[in-house]
Amino acid sequence: AQTVTQSQPEMSVQEAETVTLSCTYDTSESNYYLFWYKQPPSRQMILVIRQEAYKQQNATENRFSVNFQKAAKSFSLKISDSQLGDTAMYFCAFTRVASGTYKYIFGTGTRLKVLA
Amino acid sequence: SQTIHQWPATLVQPVGSPLSLECTVEGTSNPNLYWYRQAAGRGLQLLFYSVGIGQISSEVPQNLSASRPQDRQFILSSKKLLLSDSGFYLCAWAPGRATDTQYFGPGTRLTVL
């Protein structure tokens, strides 16, 4: 069975600094997708970034980038130039590429606080 | 563009009362639909998902049920609420493939007293 682990329940970072959130996963699949979602205080879940396992190039979206280490089964999120609006819960998620698969597996989340 | 609605936004119900939460999606057809629950300080627990009208898969046996009476409507129900049903309920949709991005609704905060 696949699992997703986020070992940092809470983190804080100064505004304009860089922070990295960790995510590890366990799977025997070779092809899958990984996601980072953000849940601000409004509770609306928002997709931050998405990575396809067969692509070696790390995904980036503006200030957000990932460090995808397939062999180590690690998928960390780096937030550069942190802003107060980045304060949120961040969830890592996994889904495998297989016929009949429709589910995501989520980690327990990391609460990030950006300090002014 | 696609939008997803959930209502009500907040709900306070006594133990033993029935529940009906509704989720609708606009701007797409034949989406996959999902119900999640998020307990305080916890991650997301998948409750149900549906790949078509009348097709419901249950992930966690409990006193909740789900129905999909129309293509873009997903309903979460209970005949008798328990205290442990309190939480934040999120509906999500995805275009159809396993690897498609899931898009979430604004959620419903349920408090069972």
PDB file of C-alpha atoms in Angstrom:
ATOM      1  CA  ALA A   1       0.000   0.000   0.000  1.00  0.00           C
ATOM      2  CA  GLN A   2       1.134   3.497  -0.744  1.00  0.00           C
ATOM      3  CA  THR A   3       1.832   5.934   2.065  1.00  0.00           C
ATOM      4  CA  VAL A   4       2.728   9.626   2.214  1.00  0.00           C
ATOM      5  CA  THR A   5       4.639  11.060   5.157  1.00  0.00           C
ATOM      6  CA  GLN A   6       5.100  14.706   6.103  1.00  0.00           C
ATOM      7  CA  SER A   7       7.383  14.710   9.111  1.00  0.00           C
ATOM      8  CA  GLN A   8       7.193  18.435   9.909  1.00  0.00           C
ATOM      9  CA  PRO A   9       3.867  19.246  11.598  1.00  0.00           C
ATOM     10  CA  GLU A  10       4.710  22.953  11.879  1.00  0.00           C
ATOM     11  CA  MET A  11       7.263  25.320  10.419  1.00  0.00           C
ATOM     12  CA  SER A  12       7.867  29.037  10.379  1.00  0.00           C
ATOM     13  CA  VAL A  13       9.863  31.302   8.116  1.00  0.00           C
ATOM     14  CA  GLN A  14      10.623  34.987   7.963  1.00  0.00           C
ATOM     15  CA  GLU A  15       9.069  36.975   5.194  1.00  0.00           C
ATOM     16  CA  ALA A  16      11.269  37.038   2.046  1.00  0.00           C
ATOM     17  CA  GLU A  17      13.228  33.984   3.196  1.00  0.00           C
ATOM     18  CA  THR A  18      13.209  30.513   1.655  1.00  0.00           C
ATOM     19  CA  VAL A  19      11.660  27.454   3.277  1.00  0.00           C
ATOM     20  CA  THR A  20      11.548  23.785   2.308  1.00  0.00           C
ATOM     21  CA  LEU A  21       8.752  21.431   3.277  1.00  0.00           C
ATOM     22  CA  SER A  22       9.489  17.705   3.275  1.00  0.00           C
ATOM     23  CA  CYS A  23       7.447  14.844   1.910  1.00  0.00           C
ATOM     24  CA  THR A  24       8.370  11.201   1.527  1.00  0.00           C
ATOM     25  CA  TYR A  25       6.282   8.446   0.064  1.00  0.00           C
ATOM     26  CA  ASP A  26       6.355   4.716  -0.251  1.00  0.00           C
ATOM     27  CA  THR A  27       5.267   2.864  -3.354  1.00  0.00           C
ATOM     28  CA  SER A  28       6.302  -0.021  -5.526  1.00  0.00           C
ATOM     29  CA  GLU A  29       4.894   1.693  -8.619  1.00  0.00           C
ATOM     30  CA  SER A  30       7.211   3.183 -11.202  1.00  0.00           C
ATOM     31  CA  ASN A  31       4.774   5.647 -12.692  1.00  0.00           C
ATOM     32  CA  TYR A  32       2.780   8.043 -10.565  1.00  0.00           C
ATOM     33  CA  TYR A  33       1.996  11.694  -9.908  1.00  0.00           C
ATOM     34  CA  LEU A  34       2.793  13.841  -6.897  1.00  0.00           C
ATOM     35  CA  PHE A  35       1.091  17.042  -5.817  1.00  0.00           C
ATOM     36  CA  TRP A  36       1.414  19.827  -3.295  1.00  0.00           C
ATOM     37  CA  TYR A  37      -1.796  21.494  -2.151  1.00  0.00           C
ATOM     38  CA  LYS A  38      -2.123  24.622  -0.033  1.00  0.00           C
ATOM     39  CA  GLN A  39      -4.954  25.169   2.454  1.00  0.00           C
ATOM     40  CA  PRO A  40      -4.977  28.776   3.740  1.00  0.00           C
ATOM     41  CA  PRO A  41      -7.044  29.842   6.762  1.00  0.00           C
ATOM     42  CA  SER A  42     -10.067  30.099   4.469  1.00  0.00           C
ATOM     43  CA  ARG A  43      -9.824  26.283   4.191  1.00  0.00           C
ATOM     44  CA  GLN A  44     -10.035  26.332   0.378  1.00  0.00           C
ATOM     45  CA  MET A  45      -7.643  23.686  -0.990  1.00  0.00           C
ATOM     46  CA  ILE A  46      -5.543  25.036  -3.833  1.00  0.00           C
ATOM     47  CA  LEU A  47      -3.173  23.129  -6.089  1.00  0.00           C
ATOM     48  CA  VAL A  48       0.352  24.508  -5.789  1.00  0.00           C
ATOM     49  CA  ILE A  49       2.371  22.221  -8.010  1.00  0.00           C
ATOM     50  CA  ARG A  50       2.242  18.847  -9.728  1.00  0.00           C
ATOM     51  CA  GLN A  51       5.038  16.444 -10.699  1.00  0.00           C
ATOM     52  CA  GLU A  52       4.946  13.458 -13.039  1.00  0.00           C
ATOM     53  CA  ALA A  53       7.239  10.681 -11.857  1.00  0.00           C
ATOM     54  CA  TYR A  54       8.569   9.856 -15.297  1.00  0.00           C
ATOM     55  CA  LYS A  55       9.769  13.423 -15.777  1.00  0.00           C
ATOM     56  CA  GLN A  56      13.195  13.970 -14.277  1.00  0.00           C
ATOM     57  CA  GLN A  57      12.923  17.737 -14.467  1.00  0.00           C
ATOM     58  CA  ASN A  58      11.646  19.289 -11.272  1.00  0.00           C
ATOM     59  CA  ALA A  59       8.375  21.193 -11.593  1.00  0.00           C
ATOM     60  CA  THR A  60       8.309  24.917 -10.867  1.00  0.00           C
ATOM     61  CA  GLU A  61       5.512  27.448 -10.509  1.00  0.00           C
ATOM     62  CA  ASN A  62       6.753  30.978  -9.920  1.00  0.00           C
ATOM     63  CA  ARG A  63       8.154  31.025  -6.345  1.00  0.00           C
ATOM     64  CA  PHE A  64       7.313  27.366  -5.777  1.00  0.00           C
ATOM     65  CA  SER A  65       9.559  24.532  -6.877  1.00  0.00           C
ATOM     66  CA  VAL A  66      10.027  20.911  -5.975  1.00  0.00           C
ATOM     67  CA  ASN A  67      13.033  18.689  -5.418  1.00  0.00           C
ATOM     68  CA  PHE A  68      11.911  15.317  -6.708  1.00  0.00           C
ATOM     69  CA  GLN A  69      14.251  12.472  -5.805  1.00  0.00           C
ATOM     70  CA  LYS A  70      12.647   9.346  -7.242  1.00  0.00           C
ATOM     71  CA  ALA A  71      15.155   6.858  -5.914  1.00  0.00           C
ATOM     72  CA  ALA A  72      14.873   8.283  -2.417  1.00  0.00           C
ATOM     73  CA  LYS A  73      11.068   8.640  -2.784  1.00  0.00           C
ATOM     74  CA  SER A  74      11.293  12.229  -1.678  1.00  0.00           C
ATOM     75  CA  PHE A  75       9.249  15.178  -2.921  1.00  0.00           C
ATOM     76  CA  SER A  76      10.055  18.408  -1.100  1.00  0.00           C
ATOM     77  CA  LEU A  77       8.511  21.824  -1.771  1.00  0.00           C
ATOM     78  CA  LYS A  78      10.650  24.935  -1.778  1.00  0.00           C
ATOM     79  CA  ILE A  79       9.031  28.314  -1.344  1.00  0.00           C
ATOM     80  CA  SER A  80      11.282  31.219  -2.273  1.00  0.00           C
ATOM     81  CA  ASP A  81      10.781  34.834  -1.205  1.00  0.00           C
ATOM     82  CA  SER A  82       8.120  33.780   1.304  1.00  0.00           C
ATOM     83  CA  GLN A  83       5.109  36.067   1.581  1.00  0.00           C
ATOM     84  CA  LEU A  84       2.564  36.497   4.356  1.00  0.00           C
ATOM     85  CA  GLY A  85      -0.045  34.991   2.034  1.00  0.00           C
ATOM     86  CA  ASP A  86       1.901  31.741   1.993  1.00  0.00           C
ATOM     87  CA  THR A  87       0.768  31.080   5.556  1.00  0.00           C
ATOM     88  CA  ALA A  88      -1.255  27.872   5.241  1.00  0.00           C
ATOM     89  CA  MET A  89      -1.377  24.126   5.708  1.00  0.00           C
ATOM     90  CA  TYR A  90       0.498  22.337   2.952  1.00  0.00           C
ATOM     91  CA  PHE A  91      -0.428  18.806   1.936  1.00  0.00           C
ATOM     92  CA  CYS A  92       1.582  16.413  -0.162  1.00  0.00           C
ATOM     93  CA  ALA A  93      -0.429  13.897  -2.224  1.00  0.00           C
ATOM     94  CA  PHE A  94       0.277  10.842  -4.381  1.00  0.00           C
ATOM     95  CA  THR A  95      -1.668   9.010  -7.036  1.00  0.00           C
ATOM     96  CA  ARG A  96      -0.533   6.119  -9.135  1.00  0.00           C
ATOM     97  CA  VAL A  97      -1.021   5.701 -12.851  1.00  0.00           C
ATOM     98  CA  ALA A  98      -3.021   2.537 -13.147  1.00  0.00           C
ATOM     99  CA  SER A  99      -6.265   1.499 -14.715  1.00  0.00           C
ATOM    100  CA  GLY A 100      -9.122   1.920 -12.298  1.00  0.00           C
ATOM    101  CA  THR A 101      -7.204   4.176  -9.930  1.00  0.00           C
ATOM    102  CA  TYR A 102      -8.967   7.371  -8.981  1.00  0.00           C
ATOM    103  CA  LYS A 103      -7.733   8.103  -5.509  1.00  0.00           C
ATOM    104  CA  TYR A 104      -5.174  10.417  -3.998  1.00  0.00           C
ATOM    105  CA  ILE A 105      -3.269   9.557  -0.848  1.00  0.00           C
ATOM    106  CA  PHE A 106      -2.598  12.618   1.272  1.00  0.00           C
ATOM    107  CA  GLY A 107      -0.012  13.279   3.943  1.00  0.00           C
ATOM    108  CA  THR A 108      -1.022  14.735   7.307  1.00  0.00           C
ATOM    109  CA  GLY A 109       0.118  18.224   6.362  1.00  0.00           C
ATOM    110  CA  THR A 110       2.646  20.839   7.449  1.00  0.00           C
ATOM    111  CA  ARG A 111       1.422  24.077   8.975  1.00  0.00           C
ATOM    112  CA  LEU A 112       3.574  26.927   7.666  1.00  0.00           C
ATOM    113  CA  LYS A 113       3.578  30.346   9.254  1.00  0.00           C
ATOM    114  CA  VAL A 114       5.282  33.246   7.516  1.00  0.00           C
ATOM    115  CA  LEU A 115       6.460  35.863   9.997  1.00  0.00           C
ATOM    116  CA  ALA A 116       6.551  39.578   9.247  1.00  0.00           C
TER     117      ALA A 116
ATOM    118  CA  SER B   1     -14.570  27.576 -16.605  1.00  0.00           C
ATOM    119  CA  GLN B   2     -15.406  24.982 -14.011  1.00  0.00           C
ATOM    120  CA  THR B   3     -16.683  25.794 -10.546  1.00  0.00           C
ATOM    121  CA  ILE B   4     -17.594  23.642  -7.584  1.00  0.00           C
ATOM    122  CA  HIS B   5     -20.137  24.576  -4.949  1.00  0.00           C
ATOM    123  CA  GLN B   6     -20.820  23.156  -1.531  1.00  0.00           C
ATOM    124  CA  TRP B   7     -23.579  23.949   0.903  1.00  0.00           C
ATOM    125  CA  PRO B   8     -24.204  24.676   3.579  1.00  0.00           C
ATOM    126  CA  ALA B   9     -20.964  26.384   4.556  1.00  0.00           C
ATOM    127  CA  THR B  10     -21.495  25.675   8.236  1.00  0.00           C
ATOM    128  CA  LEU B  11     -23.853  23.369  10.074  1.00  0.00           C
ATOM    129  CA  VAL B  12     -24.531  22.631  13.722  1.00  0.00           C
ATOM    130  CA  GLN B  13     -26.568  19.502  14.327  1.00  0.00           C
ATOM    131  CA  PRO B  14     -27.575  17.500  17.431  1.00  0.00           C
ATOM    132  CA  VAL B  15     -26.436  13.925  17.866  1.00  0.00           C
ATOM    133  CA  GLY B  16     -28.853  11.517  16.231  1.00  0.00           C
ATOM    134  CA  SER B  17     -30.155  13.976  13.666  1.00  0.00           C
ATOM    135  CA  PRO B  18     -29.947  13.371   9.899  1.00  0.00           C
ATOM    136  CA  LEU B  19     -27.427  15.009   7.579  1.00  0.00           C
ATOM    137  CA  SER B  20     -27.414  16.081   3.968  1.00  0.00           C
ATOM    138  CA  LEU B  21     -24.485  17.920   2.406  1.00  0.00           C
ATOM    139  CA  GLU B  22     -24.596  18.833  -1.248  1.00  0.00           C
ATOM    140  CA  CYS B  23     -21.894  19.379  -3.826  1.00  0.00           C
ATOM    141  CA  THR B  24     -22.393  20.483  -7.402  1.00  0.00           C
ATOM    142  CA  VAL B  25     -19.958  21.083 -10.237  1.00  0.00           C
ATOM    143  CA  GLU B  26     -20.504  23.421 -13.168  1.00  0.00           C
ATOM    144  CA  GLY B  27     -18.751  23.673 -16.494  1.00  0.00           C
ATOM    145  CA  THR B  28     -17.770  20.045 -17.014  1.00  0.00           C
ATOM    146  CA  SER B  29     -19.397  16.701 -17.685  1.00  0.00           C
ATOM    147  CA  ASN B  30     -18.859  13.220 -16.249  1.00  0.00           C
ATOM    148  CA  PRO B  31     -16.397  14.327 -13.581  1.00  0.00           C
ATOM    149  CA  ASN B  32     -15.031  12.062 -10.892  1.00  0.00           C
ATOM    150  CA  LEU B  33     -16.395  13.285  -7.567  1.00  0.00           C
ATOM    151  CA  TYR B  34     -14.979  12.879  -4.089  1.00  0.00           C
ATOM    152  CA  TRP B  35     -15.980  13.447  -0.460  1.00  0.00           C
ATOM    153  CA  TYR B  36     -13.230  13.995   2.110  1.00  0.00           C
ATOM    154  CA  ARG B  37     -13.344  14.674   5.832  1.00  0.00           C
ATOM    155  CA  GLN B  38     -10.732  16.683   7.650  1.00  0.00           C
ATOM    156  CA  ALA B  39     -10.816  16.378  11.437  1.00  0.00           C
ATOM    157  CA  ALA B  40      -9.241  19.136  13.523  1.00  0.00           C
ATOM    158  CA  GLY B  41      -5.468  19.122  13.037  1.00  0.00           C
ATOM    159  CA  ARG B  42      -5.593  16.055  10.828  1.00  0.00           C
ATOM    160  CA  GLY B  43      -5.090  15.286   7.188  1.00  0.00           C
ATOM    161  CA  LEU B  44      -7.698  14.451   4.597  1.00  0.00           C
ATOM    162  CA  GLN B  45      -9.610  11.209   4.867  1.00  0.00           C
ATOM    163  CA  LEU B  46     -11.279  10.011   1.672  1.00  0.00           C
ATOM    164  CA  LEU B  47     -14.834   8.948   2.430  1.00  0.00           C
ATOM    165  CA  PHE B  48     -16.418   8.262  -0.958  1.00  0.00           C
ATOM    166  CA  TYR B  49     -15.716   8.675  -4.630  1.00  0.00           C
ATOM    167  CA  SER B  50     -17.837   8.341  -7.736  1.00  0.00           C
ATOM    168  CA  VAL B  51     -16.876   7.850 -11.368  1.00  0.00           C
ATOM    169  CA  GLY B  52     -20.430   8.135 -12.700  1.00  0.00           C
ATOM    170  CA  ILE B  53     -24.123   8.488 -11.896  1.00  0.00           C
ATOM    171  CA  GLY B  54     -25.151   5.933  -9.313  1.00  0.00           C
ATOM    172  CA  GLN B  55     -21.580   4.610  -8.958  1.00  0.00           C
ATOM    173  CA  ILE B  56     -20.317   5.090  -5.412  1.00  0.00           C
ATOM    174  CA  SER B  57     -17.199   3.617  -3.843  1.00  0.00           C
ATOM    175  CA  SER B  58     -16.883   3.722  -0.066  1.00  0.00           C
ATOM    176  CA  GLU B  59     -13.508   3.968   1.562  1.00  0.00           C
ATOM    177  CA  VAL B  60     -14.404   3.987   5.232  1.00  0.00           C
ATOM    178  CA  PRO B  61     -17.272   1.946   6.726  1.00  0.00           C
ATOM    179  CA  GLN B  62     -19.289   4.235   8.961  1.00  0.00           C
ATOM    180  CA  ASN B  63     -22.703   5.767   9.361  1.00  0.00           C
ATOM    181  CA  LEU B  64     -22.294   8.025   6.332  1.00  0.00           C
ATOM    182  CA  SER B  65     -23.494   7.363   2.799  1.00  0.00           C
ATOM    183  CA  ALA B  66     -23.159   9.112  -0.532  1.00  0.00           C
ATOM    184  CA  SER B  67     -25.291   9.365  -3.623  1.00  0.00           C
ATOM    185  CA  ARG B  68     -24.897  10.780  -7.103  1.00  0.00           C
ATOM    186  CA  PRO B  69     -28.361  11.367  -8.497  1.00  0.00           C
ATOM    187  CA  GLN B  70     -27.143  13.559 -11.354  1.00  0.00           C
ATOM    188  CA  ASP B  71     -23.919  13.780 -13.311  1.00  0.00           C
ATOM    189  CA  ARG B  72     -22.630  16.834 -11.473  1.00  0.00           C
ATOM    190  CA  GLN B  73     -24.288  16.408  -8.088  1.00  0.00           C
ATOM    191  CA  PHE B  74     -22.820  14.539  -5.145  1.00  0.00           C
ATOM    192  CA  ILE B  75     -24.613  14.226  -1.821  1.00  0.00           C
ATOM    193  CA  LEU B  76     -23.264  13.109   1.542  1.00  0.00           C
ATOM    194  CA  SER B  77     -25.865  11.829   3.994  1.00  0.00           C
ATOM    195  CA  SER B  78     -26.375  10.290   7.372  1.00  0.00           C
ATOM    196  CA  LYS B  79     -29.492   8.991   9.071  1.00  0.00           C
ATOM    197  CA  LYS B  80     -28.132   9.569  12.581  1.00  0.00           C
ATOM    198  CA  LEU B  81     -25.139  11.762  13.304  1.00  0.00           C
ATOM    199  CA  LEU B  82     -22.499  10.858  15.866  1.00  0.00           C
ATOM    200  CA  LEU B  83     -20.244  13.213  17.803  1.00  0.00           C
ATOM    201  CA  SER B  84     -17.315  11.767  15.861  1.00  0.00           C
ATOM    202  CA  ASP B  85     -18.851  13.014  12.603  1.00  0.00           C
ATOM    203  CA  SER B  86     -17.809  16.569  13.446  1.00  0.00           C
ATOM    204  CA  GLY B  87     -15.245  17.956  11.064  1.00  0.00           C
ATOM    205  CA  PHE B  88     -14.632  19.819   7.861  1.00  0.00           C
ATOM    206  CA  TYR B  89     -16.087  18.142   4.771  1.00  0.00           C
ATOM    207  CA  LEU B  90     -14.571  18.794   1.403  1.00  0.00           C
ATOM    208  CA  CYS B  91     -15.955  17.881  -1.986  1.00  0.00           C
ATOM    209  CA  ALA B  92     -13.614  17.625  -4.951  1.00  0.00           C
ATOM    210  CA  TRP B  93     -13.872  16.900  -8.645  1.00  0.00           C
ATOM    211  CA  ALA B  94     -11.419  15.699 -11.272  1.00  0.00           C
ATOM    212  CA  PRO B  95     -11.805  15.502 -15.058  1.00  0.00           C
ATOM    213  CA  GLY B  96     -11.691  11.734 -15.151  1.00  0.00           C
ATOM    214  CA  ARG B  97      -8.291  10.144 -15.338  1.00  0.00           C
ATOM    215  CA  ALA B  98      -6.514   8.863 -12.244  1.00  0.00           C
ATOM    216  CA  THR B  99      -3.758  11.395 -12.632  1.00  0.00           C
ATOM    217  CA  ASP B 100      -5.926  14.427 -13.201  1.00  0.00           C
ATOM    218  CA  THR B 101      -5.683  17.236 -10.715  1.00  0.00           C
ATOM    219  CA  GLN B 102      -8.425  17.300  -8.118  1.00  0.00           C
ATOM    220  CA  TYR B 103     -10.175  20.625  -7.549  1.00  0.00           C
ATOM    221  CA  PHE B 104     -11.753  21.280  -4.202  1.00  0.00           C
ATOM    222  CA  GLY B 105     -14.877  23.067  -3.083  1.00  0.00           C
ATOM    223  CA  PRO B 106     -14.987  25.609  -0.244  1.00  0.00           C
ATOM    224  CA  GLY B 107     -15.995  22.981   2.321  1.00  0.00           C
ATOM    225  CA  THR B 108     -18.648  22.549   5.004  1.00  0.00           C
ATOM    226  CA  ARG B 109     -17.853  22.823   8.689  1.00  0.00           C
ATOM    227  CA  LEU B 110     -20.042  20.376  10.609  1.00  0.00           C
ATOM    228  CA  THR B 111     -20.352  20.479  14.375  1.00  0.00           C
ATOM    229  CA  VAL B 112     -22.296  17.719  16.064  1.00  0.00           C
ATOM    230  CA  LEU B 113     -23.367  18.558  19.625  1.00  0.00           C
TER     231      LEU B 113
END
